[in-house]
Coordinates of N, CA and C in Angstrom, one line a residue:
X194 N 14.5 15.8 -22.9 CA 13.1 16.0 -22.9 C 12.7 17.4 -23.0
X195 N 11.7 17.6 -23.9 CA 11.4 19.4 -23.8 C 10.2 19.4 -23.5
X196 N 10.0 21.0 -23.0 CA 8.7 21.1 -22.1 C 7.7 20.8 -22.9
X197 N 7.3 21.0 -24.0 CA 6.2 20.7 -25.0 C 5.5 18.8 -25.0
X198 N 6.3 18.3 -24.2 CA 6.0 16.9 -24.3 C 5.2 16.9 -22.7
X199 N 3.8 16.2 -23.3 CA 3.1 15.8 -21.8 C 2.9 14.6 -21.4
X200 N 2.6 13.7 -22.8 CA 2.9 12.5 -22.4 C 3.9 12.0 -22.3
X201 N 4.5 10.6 -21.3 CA 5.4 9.8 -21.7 C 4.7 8.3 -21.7
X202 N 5.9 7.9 -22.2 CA 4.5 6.2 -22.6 C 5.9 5.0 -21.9
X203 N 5.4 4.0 -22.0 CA 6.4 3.1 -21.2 C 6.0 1.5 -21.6
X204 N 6.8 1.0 -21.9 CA 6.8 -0.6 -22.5 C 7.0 -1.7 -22.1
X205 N 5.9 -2.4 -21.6 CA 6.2 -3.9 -20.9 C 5.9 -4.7 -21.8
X206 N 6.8 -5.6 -22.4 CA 6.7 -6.8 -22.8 C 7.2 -7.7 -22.2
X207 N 5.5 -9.3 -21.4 CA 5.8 -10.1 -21.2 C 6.2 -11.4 -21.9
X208 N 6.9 -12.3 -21.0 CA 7.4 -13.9 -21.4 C 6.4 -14.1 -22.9
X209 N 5.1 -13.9 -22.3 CA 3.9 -14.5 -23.5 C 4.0 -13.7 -25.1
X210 N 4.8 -12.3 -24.9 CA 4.7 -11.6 -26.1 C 4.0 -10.1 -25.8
X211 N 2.8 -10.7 -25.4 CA 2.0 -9.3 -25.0 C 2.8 -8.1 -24.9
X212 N 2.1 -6.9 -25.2 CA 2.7 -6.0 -25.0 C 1.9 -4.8 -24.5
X213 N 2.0 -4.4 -23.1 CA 1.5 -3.3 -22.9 C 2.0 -2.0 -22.6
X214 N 1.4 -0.8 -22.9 CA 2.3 0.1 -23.1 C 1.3 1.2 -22.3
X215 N 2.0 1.9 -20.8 CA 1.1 2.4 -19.9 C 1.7 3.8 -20.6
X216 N 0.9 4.8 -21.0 CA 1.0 6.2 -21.1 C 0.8 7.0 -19.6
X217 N 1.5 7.7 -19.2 CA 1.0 8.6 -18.2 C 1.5 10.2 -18.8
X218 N 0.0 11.0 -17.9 CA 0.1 12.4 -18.1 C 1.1 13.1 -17.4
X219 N 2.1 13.8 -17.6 CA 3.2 14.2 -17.1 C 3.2 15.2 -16.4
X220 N 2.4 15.9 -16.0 CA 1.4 16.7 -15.2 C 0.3 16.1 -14.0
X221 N -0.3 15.4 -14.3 CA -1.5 14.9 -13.4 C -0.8 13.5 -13.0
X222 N -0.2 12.7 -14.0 CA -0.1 11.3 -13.1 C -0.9 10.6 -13.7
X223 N -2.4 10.8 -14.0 CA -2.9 10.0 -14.3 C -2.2 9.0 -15.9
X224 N -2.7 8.0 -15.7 CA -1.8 6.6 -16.0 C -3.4 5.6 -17.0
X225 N -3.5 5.5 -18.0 CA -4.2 4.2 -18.8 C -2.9 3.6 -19.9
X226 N -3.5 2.5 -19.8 CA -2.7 1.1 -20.5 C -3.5 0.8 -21.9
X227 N -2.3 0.2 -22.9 CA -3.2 0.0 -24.3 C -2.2 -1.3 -23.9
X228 N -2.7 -2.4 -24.9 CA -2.0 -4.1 -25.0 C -2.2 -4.2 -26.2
X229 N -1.6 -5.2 -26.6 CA -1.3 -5.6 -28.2 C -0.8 -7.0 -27.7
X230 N -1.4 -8.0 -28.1 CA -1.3 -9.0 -28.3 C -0.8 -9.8 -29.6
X231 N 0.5 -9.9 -29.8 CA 0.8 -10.3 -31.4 C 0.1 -11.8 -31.4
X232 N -0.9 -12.0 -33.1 CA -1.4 -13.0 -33.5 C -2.7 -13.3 -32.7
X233 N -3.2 -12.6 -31.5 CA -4.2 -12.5 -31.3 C -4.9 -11.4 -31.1
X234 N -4.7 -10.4 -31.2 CA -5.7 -8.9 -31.8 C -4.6 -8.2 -32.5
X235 N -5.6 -7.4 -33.6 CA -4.6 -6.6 -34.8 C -3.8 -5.4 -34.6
X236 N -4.5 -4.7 -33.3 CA -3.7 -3.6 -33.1 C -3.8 -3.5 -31.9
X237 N -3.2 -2.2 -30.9 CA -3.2 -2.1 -29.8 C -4.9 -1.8 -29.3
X238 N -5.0 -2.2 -28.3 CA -6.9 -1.9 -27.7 C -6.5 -1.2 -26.6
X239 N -7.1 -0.5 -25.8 CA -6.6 0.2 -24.7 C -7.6 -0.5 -23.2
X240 N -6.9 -1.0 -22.4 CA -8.0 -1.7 -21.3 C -8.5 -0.8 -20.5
X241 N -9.1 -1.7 -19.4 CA -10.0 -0.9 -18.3 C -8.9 -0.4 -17.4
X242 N -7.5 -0.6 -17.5 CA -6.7 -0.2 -16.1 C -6.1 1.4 -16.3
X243 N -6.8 1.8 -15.2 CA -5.9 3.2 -15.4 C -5.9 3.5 -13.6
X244 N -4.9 4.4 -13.6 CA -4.1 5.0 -12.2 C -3.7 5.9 -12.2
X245 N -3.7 6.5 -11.2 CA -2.9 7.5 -10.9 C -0.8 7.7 -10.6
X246 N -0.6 7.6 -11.6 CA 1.4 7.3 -10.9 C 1.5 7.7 -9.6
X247 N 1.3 9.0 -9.8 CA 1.8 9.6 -8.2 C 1.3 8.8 -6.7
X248 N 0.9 8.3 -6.9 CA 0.1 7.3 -5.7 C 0.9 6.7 -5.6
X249 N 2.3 6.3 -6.3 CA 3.2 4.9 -6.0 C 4.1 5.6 -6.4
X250 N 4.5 7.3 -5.8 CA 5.8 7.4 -6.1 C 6.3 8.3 -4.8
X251 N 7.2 8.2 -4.1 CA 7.5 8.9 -3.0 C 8.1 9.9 -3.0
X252 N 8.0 11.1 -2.1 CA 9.1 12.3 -2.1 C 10.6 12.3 -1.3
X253 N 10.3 10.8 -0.8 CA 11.8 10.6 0.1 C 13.0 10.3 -0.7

């Protein structure tokens, strides 16, 4: 990984096909999600869910 990279992106594909892929800022945490539904929308759309990572990640 080199320091020039701030995003990282991350890929959940469920049973149904869907595919969402959460980006988080690699600096701040903060976290929005885009989905792609194959055969039912044409490209990825980005939803209403966004978070902060660091809220679900521990120092222990």
């Amino acid at each position: 990984m080199t320091a020039d990279v701030y995003y990282e992106s991350v890929l959940f594909r469920s049973y149904t096909g869907a595919e969402k892929k959460f980006h988080i800022d690699r600096s701040s945490g903060d976290t929005y999600v885009m989905e792609f539904v194959p055969g039912v929308t044409e490209a990825e759309q980005r939803t209403d869910e966004s978070f902060n990572i660091k809220d679900y990640l521990s120092e222990d």
